[in-house]
Coordinates of C-alpha atoms and ligand atoms in Angstrom, one line a residue:
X1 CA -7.9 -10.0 35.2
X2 CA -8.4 -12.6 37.9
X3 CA -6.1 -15.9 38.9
X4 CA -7.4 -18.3 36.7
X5 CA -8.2 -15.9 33.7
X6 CA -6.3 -17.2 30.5
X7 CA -3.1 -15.2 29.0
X8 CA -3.6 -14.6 25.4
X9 CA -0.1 -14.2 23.5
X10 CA -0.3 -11.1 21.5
X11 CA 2.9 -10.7 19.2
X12 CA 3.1 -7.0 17.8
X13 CA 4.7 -7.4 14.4
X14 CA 7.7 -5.1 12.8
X15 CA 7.7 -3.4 10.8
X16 CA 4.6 -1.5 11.2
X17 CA 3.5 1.7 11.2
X18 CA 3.7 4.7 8.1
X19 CA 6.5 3.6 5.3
X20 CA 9.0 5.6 4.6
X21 CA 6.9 6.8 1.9
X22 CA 3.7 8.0 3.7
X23 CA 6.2 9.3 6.4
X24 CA 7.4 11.2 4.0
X25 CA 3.9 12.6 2.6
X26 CA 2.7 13.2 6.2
X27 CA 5.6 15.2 6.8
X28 CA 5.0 17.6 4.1
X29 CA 1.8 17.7 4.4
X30 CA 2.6 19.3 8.1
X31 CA 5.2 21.8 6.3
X32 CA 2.6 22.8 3.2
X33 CA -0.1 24.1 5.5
X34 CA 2.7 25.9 7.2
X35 CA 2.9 27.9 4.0
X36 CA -0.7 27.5 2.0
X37 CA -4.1 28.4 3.8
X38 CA -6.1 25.9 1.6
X39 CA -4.4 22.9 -0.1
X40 CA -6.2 20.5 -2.4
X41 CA -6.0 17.3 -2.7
X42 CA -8.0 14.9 -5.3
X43 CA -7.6 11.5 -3.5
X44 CA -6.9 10.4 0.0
X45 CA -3.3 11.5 -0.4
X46 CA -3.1 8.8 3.4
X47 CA -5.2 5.6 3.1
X48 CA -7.0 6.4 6.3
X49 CA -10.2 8.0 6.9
X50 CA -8.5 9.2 10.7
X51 CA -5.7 10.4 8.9
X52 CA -7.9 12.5 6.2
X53 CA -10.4 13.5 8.7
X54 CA -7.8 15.5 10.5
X55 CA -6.2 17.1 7.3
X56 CA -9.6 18.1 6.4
X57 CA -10.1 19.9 9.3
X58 CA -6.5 22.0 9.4
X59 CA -7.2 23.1 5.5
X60 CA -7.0 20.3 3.1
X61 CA -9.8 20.8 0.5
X62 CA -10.7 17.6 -1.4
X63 CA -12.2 17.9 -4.6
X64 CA -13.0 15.0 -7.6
X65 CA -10.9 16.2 -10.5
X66 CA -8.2 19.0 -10.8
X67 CA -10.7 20.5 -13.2
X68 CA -12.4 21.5 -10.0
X69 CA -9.3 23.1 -8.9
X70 CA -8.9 27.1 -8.7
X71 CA -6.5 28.3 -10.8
X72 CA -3.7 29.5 -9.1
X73 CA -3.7 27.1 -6.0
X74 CA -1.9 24.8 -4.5
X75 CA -2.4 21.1 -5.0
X76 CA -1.0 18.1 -3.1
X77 CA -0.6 14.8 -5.1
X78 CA 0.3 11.1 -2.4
X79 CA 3.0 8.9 -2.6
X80 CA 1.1 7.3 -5.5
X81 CA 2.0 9.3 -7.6
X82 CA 1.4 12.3 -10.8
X83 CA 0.8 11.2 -14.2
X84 CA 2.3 13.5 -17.0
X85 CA -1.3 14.6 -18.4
X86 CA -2.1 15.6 -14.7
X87 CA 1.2 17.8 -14.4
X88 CA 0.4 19.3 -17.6
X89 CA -3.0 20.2 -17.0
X90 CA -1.3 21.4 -13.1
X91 CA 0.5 23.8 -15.6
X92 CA -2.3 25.0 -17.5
X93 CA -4.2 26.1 -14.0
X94 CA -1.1 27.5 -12.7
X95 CA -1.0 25.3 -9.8
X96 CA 1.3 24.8 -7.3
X97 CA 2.3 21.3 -7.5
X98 CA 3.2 19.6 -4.2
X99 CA 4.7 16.0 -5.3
X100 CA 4.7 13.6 -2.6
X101 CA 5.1 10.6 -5.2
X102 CA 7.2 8.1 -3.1
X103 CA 11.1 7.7 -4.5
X104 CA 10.3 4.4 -5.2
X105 CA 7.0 4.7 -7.1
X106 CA 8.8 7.9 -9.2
X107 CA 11.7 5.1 -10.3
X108 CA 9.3 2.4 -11.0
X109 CA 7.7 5.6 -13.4
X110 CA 10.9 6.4 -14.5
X111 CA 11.6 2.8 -16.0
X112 CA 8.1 1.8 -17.3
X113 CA 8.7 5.4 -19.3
X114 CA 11.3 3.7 -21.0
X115 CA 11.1 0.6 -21.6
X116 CA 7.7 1.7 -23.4
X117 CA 10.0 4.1 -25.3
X118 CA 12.8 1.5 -26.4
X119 CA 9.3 0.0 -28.2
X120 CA 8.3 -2.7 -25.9
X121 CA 4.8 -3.7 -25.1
X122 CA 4.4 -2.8 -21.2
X123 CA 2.0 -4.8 -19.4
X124 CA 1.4 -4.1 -15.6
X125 CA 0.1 -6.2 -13.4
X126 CA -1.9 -4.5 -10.8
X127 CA -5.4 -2.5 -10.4
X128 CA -6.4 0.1 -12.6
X129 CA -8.8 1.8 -10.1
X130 CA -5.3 2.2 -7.8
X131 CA -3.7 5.5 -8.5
X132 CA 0.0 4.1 -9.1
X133 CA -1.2 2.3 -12.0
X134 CA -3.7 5.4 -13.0
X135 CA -0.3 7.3 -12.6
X136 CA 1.9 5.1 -14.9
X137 CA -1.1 5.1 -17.3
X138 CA -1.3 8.7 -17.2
X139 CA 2.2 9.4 -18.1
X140 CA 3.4 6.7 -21.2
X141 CA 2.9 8.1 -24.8
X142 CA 2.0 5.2 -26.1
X143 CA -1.2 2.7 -27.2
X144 CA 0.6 -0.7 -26.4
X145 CA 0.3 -0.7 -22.9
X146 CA -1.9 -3.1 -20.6
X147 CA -2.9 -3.7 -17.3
X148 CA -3.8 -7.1 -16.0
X149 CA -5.1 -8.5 -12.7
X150 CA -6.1 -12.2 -12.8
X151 CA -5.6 -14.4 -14.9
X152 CA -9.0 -13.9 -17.0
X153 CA -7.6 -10.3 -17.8
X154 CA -4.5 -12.1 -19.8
X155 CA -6.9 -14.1 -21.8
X156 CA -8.0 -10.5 -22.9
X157 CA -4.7 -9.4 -24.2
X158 CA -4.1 -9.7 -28.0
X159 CA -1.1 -11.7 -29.5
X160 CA 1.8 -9.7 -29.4
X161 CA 4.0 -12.0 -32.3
X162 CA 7.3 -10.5 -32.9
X163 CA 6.9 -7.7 -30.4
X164 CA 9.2 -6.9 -27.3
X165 CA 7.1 -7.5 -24.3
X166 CA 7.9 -6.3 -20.5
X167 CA 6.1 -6.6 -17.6
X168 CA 5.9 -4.4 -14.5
X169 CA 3.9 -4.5 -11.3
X170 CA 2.5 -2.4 -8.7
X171 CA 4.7 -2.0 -5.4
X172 CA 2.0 -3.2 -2.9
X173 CA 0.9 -6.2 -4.1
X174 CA 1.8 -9.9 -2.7
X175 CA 3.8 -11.7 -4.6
X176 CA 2.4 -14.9 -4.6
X177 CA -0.6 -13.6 -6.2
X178 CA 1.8 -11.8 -8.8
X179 CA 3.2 -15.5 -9.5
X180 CA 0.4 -16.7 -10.3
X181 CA -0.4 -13.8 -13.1
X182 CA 3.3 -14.4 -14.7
X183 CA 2.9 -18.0 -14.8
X184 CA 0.0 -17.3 -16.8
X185 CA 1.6 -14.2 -18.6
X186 CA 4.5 -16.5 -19.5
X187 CA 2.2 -19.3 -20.6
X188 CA 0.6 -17.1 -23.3
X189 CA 3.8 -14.8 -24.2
X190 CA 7.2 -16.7 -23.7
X191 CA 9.2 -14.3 -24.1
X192 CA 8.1 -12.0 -21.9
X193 CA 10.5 -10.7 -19.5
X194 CA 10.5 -8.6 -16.3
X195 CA 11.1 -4.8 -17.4
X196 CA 13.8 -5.0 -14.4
X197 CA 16.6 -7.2 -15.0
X198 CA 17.5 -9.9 -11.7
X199 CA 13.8 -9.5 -10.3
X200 CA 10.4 -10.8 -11.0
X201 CA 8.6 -7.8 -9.5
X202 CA 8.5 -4.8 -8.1
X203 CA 7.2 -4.9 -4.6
X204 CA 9.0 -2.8 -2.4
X205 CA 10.9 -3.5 0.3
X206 CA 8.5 -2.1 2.8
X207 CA 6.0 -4.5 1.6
X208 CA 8.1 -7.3 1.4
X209 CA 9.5 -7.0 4.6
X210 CA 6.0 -6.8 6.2
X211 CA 4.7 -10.0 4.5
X212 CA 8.1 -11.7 5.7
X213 CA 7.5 -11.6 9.2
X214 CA 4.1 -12.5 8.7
X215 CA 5.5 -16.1 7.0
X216 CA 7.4 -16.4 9.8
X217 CA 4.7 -15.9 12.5
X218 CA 2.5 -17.9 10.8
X219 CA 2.7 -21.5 12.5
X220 CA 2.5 -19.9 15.9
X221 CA -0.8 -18.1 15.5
X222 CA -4.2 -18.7 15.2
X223 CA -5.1 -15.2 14.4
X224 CA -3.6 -12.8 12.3
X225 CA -4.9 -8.6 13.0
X226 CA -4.0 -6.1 9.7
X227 CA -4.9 -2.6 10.6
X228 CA -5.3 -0.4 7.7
X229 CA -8.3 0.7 5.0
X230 CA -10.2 -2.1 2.8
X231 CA -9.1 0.4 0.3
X232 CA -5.5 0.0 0.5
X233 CA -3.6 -2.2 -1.5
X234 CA -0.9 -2.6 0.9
X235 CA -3.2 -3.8 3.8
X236 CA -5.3 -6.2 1.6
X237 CA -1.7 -7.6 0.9
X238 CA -1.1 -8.0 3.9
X239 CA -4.4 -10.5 4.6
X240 CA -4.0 -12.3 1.1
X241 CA -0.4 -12.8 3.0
X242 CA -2.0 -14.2 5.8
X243 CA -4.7 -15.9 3.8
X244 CA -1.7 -17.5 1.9
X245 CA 0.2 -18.9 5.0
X246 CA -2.6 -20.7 6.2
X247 CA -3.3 -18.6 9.5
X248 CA -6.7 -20.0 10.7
X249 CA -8.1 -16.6 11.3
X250 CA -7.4 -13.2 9.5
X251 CA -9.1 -10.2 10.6
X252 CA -8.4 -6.7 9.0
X253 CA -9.8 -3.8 11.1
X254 CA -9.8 -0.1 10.2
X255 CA -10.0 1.1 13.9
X256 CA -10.9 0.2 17.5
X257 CA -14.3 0.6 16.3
X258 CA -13.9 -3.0 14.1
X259 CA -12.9 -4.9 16.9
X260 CA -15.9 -7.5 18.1
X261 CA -16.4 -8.2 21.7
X262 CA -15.7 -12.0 20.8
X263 CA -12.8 -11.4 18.9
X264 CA -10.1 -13.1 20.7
X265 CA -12.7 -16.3 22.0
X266 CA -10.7 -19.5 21.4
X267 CA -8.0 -17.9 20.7
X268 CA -4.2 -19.1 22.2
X269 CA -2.0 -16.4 20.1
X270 CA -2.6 -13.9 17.8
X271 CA -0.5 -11.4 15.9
X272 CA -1.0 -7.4 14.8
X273 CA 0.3 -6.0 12.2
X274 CA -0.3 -2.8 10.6
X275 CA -0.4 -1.5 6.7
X276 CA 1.7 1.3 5.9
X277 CA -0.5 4.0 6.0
X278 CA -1.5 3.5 10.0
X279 CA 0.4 6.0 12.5
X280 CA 1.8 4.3 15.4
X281 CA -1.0 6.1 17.7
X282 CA -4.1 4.4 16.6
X283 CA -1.7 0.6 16.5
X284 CA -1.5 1.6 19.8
X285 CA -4.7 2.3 20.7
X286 CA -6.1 -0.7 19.3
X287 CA -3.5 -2.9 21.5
X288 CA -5.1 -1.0 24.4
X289 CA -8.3 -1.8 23.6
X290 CA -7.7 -5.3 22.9
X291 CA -6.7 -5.9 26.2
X292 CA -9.5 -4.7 27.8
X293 CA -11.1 -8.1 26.2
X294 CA -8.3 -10.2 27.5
X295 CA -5.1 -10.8 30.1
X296 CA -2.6 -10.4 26.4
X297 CA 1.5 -10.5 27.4
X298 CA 2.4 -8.6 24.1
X299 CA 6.2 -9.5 22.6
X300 CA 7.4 -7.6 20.0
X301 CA 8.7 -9.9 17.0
X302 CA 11.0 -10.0 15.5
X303 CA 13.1 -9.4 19.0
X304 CA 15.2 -6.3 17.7
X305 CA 17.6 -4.0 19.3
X306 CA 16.0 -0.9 20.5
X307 CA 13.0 -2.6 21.5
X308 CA 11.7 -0.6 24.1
X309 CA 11.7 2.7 21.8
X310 CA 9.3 0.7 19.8
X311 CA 7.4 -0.1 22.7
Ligands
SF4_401 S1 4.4 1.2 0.3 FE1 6.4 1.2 -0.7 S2 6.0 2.2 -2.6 FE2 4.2 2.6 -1.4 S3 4.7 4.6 -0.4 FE3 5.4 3.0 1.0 S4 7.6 2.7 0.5 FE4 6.7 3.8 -1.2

């Protein structure tokens, strides 16, 4: 960097890096293949092609359905979740099941299991193609059960007169987007209520905390960096976030491959933030890289104790 070059403010965002809950997976993934040759897997139990590449290569097998599945192996299942059917069917090939559903998807399970059984309608408000929602699909015995996205999905819905209705949501979505749903949910069924009493949804605190700091930052910045997959909920959250506090630029990149040469042209201050399925390694790589564009002075934000262990 010469004299007169400009100094781009970088703010590096926390929290960032895996969840608790893809920490966790990661983590027994690394123990599993202590004890298994071959485990299989039939999603990207990580959202992130780095991440699968590498568990590929030390013995992860990934196949489309558990019907492809030899009997008598070992199968791994993410933080998104097992359904029911799935487990049974596990038991029928005499699998070894491997559960790495996250504590705080299983409870979210646990409570759309019974509020369907006390004879509500559930509806959940979320994507059907994500496997949480596939999961929670997968495991309630019953017909009246919904899943809803936008607002043209509720227009869908039949009328539900003199039925118990509850709502639930997926854990990675951004609320503000959610709001929009139960307004319209509301609008259509009054007496719907949140199947949780005291919240209106069930975003977890991982999310929630990423998105906060991203409200915060907001007026400061002119561009906002999510690392993580297009295909994960959590990361796309975190741009609709972004998109939502009227940062002028947001940019999601999967790697150092996705950043552009130009990427940081006109720009006074920027913040990176990551989804929670991006190790710390590759953040840091792409901060790395990023300066070799620009003179960046990087502060973390929020200021926290113990600072330089996250630095
Ligand atoms: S994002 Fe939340 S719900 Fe999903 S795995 Fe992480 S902690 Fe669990």
């Amino acid at each position: 960097m010469n004299a007169h070059e400009k100094i781009v403010i970088g703010y590096l965002l926390h929290p960032r890096g895996y969840c608790f809950g893809v920490k966790r997976t990661v983590d027994m993934l690394d123990q599993v293949l202590k004890l298994y040759k071959s485990v299989y897997v039939i999603e990207d139990i990580v959202h992130s092609k780095l991440f699968m590449d590498n568990a590929l290569a030390r013995g992860i097998i990934k196949v489309h359905s558990i019907n492809d599945v030899p009997d008598g192996s070992a199968i791994m299942f993410s933080s998104r979740g097992i359904s029911q059917k799935t487990l049974k069917k596990a038991d029928e090939k005499q699998l070894t099941v491997i559960d790495a559903t996250c504590p705080v998807v299983k409870k979210l399970q646990e409570e759309v299991i019974d509020k369907a059984g006390e004879g509500y309608v559930v509806i959940i408000i979320g994507n059907r193609a994500h496997q949480q929602i596939a999961t929670l699909l997968g495991s309630i015995d019953s017909d009246d059960v919904y899943v809803v996205n936008s607002e043209m999905d509720i227009d869908l819905l039949p009328s539900f007169d003199g039925r118990k209705v509850a709502y639930f949501t997926q854990t990675s979505l951004f609320p503000g987007d959610i709001r929009k749903i139960t307004d319209a949910l509301k609008s259509k069924i009054p007496d719907i209520i949140h199947g949780r009493p005291d919240t209106e949804h069930d975003v977890c605190a991982e999310t929630l905390d990423r998105q906060a700091v991203i409200a915060e930052i907001a007026p400061t910045i002119d561009l906002l960096l999510v690392l993580g997959a297009s295909y994960s909920a959590n990361a796309m959250s975190l741009v609709r976030c972004g998109l939502s506090n009227n940062i002028k630029n947001v940019i999601r990149i999967d790697s150092r491959e996705g950043i552009q040469k130009d990427i940081l042209n006109g720009i006074n201050s920027f913040a990176l933030i990551s989804s929670t399925s991006v190790d710390e390694p590759v953040i840091k790589d792409i901060e790395n890289s990023l300066q070799n564009l620009a003179g960046i002075e990087y502060i973390i934000y929020p200021e926290i104790e113990g600072q330089q262990a996250l630095a």
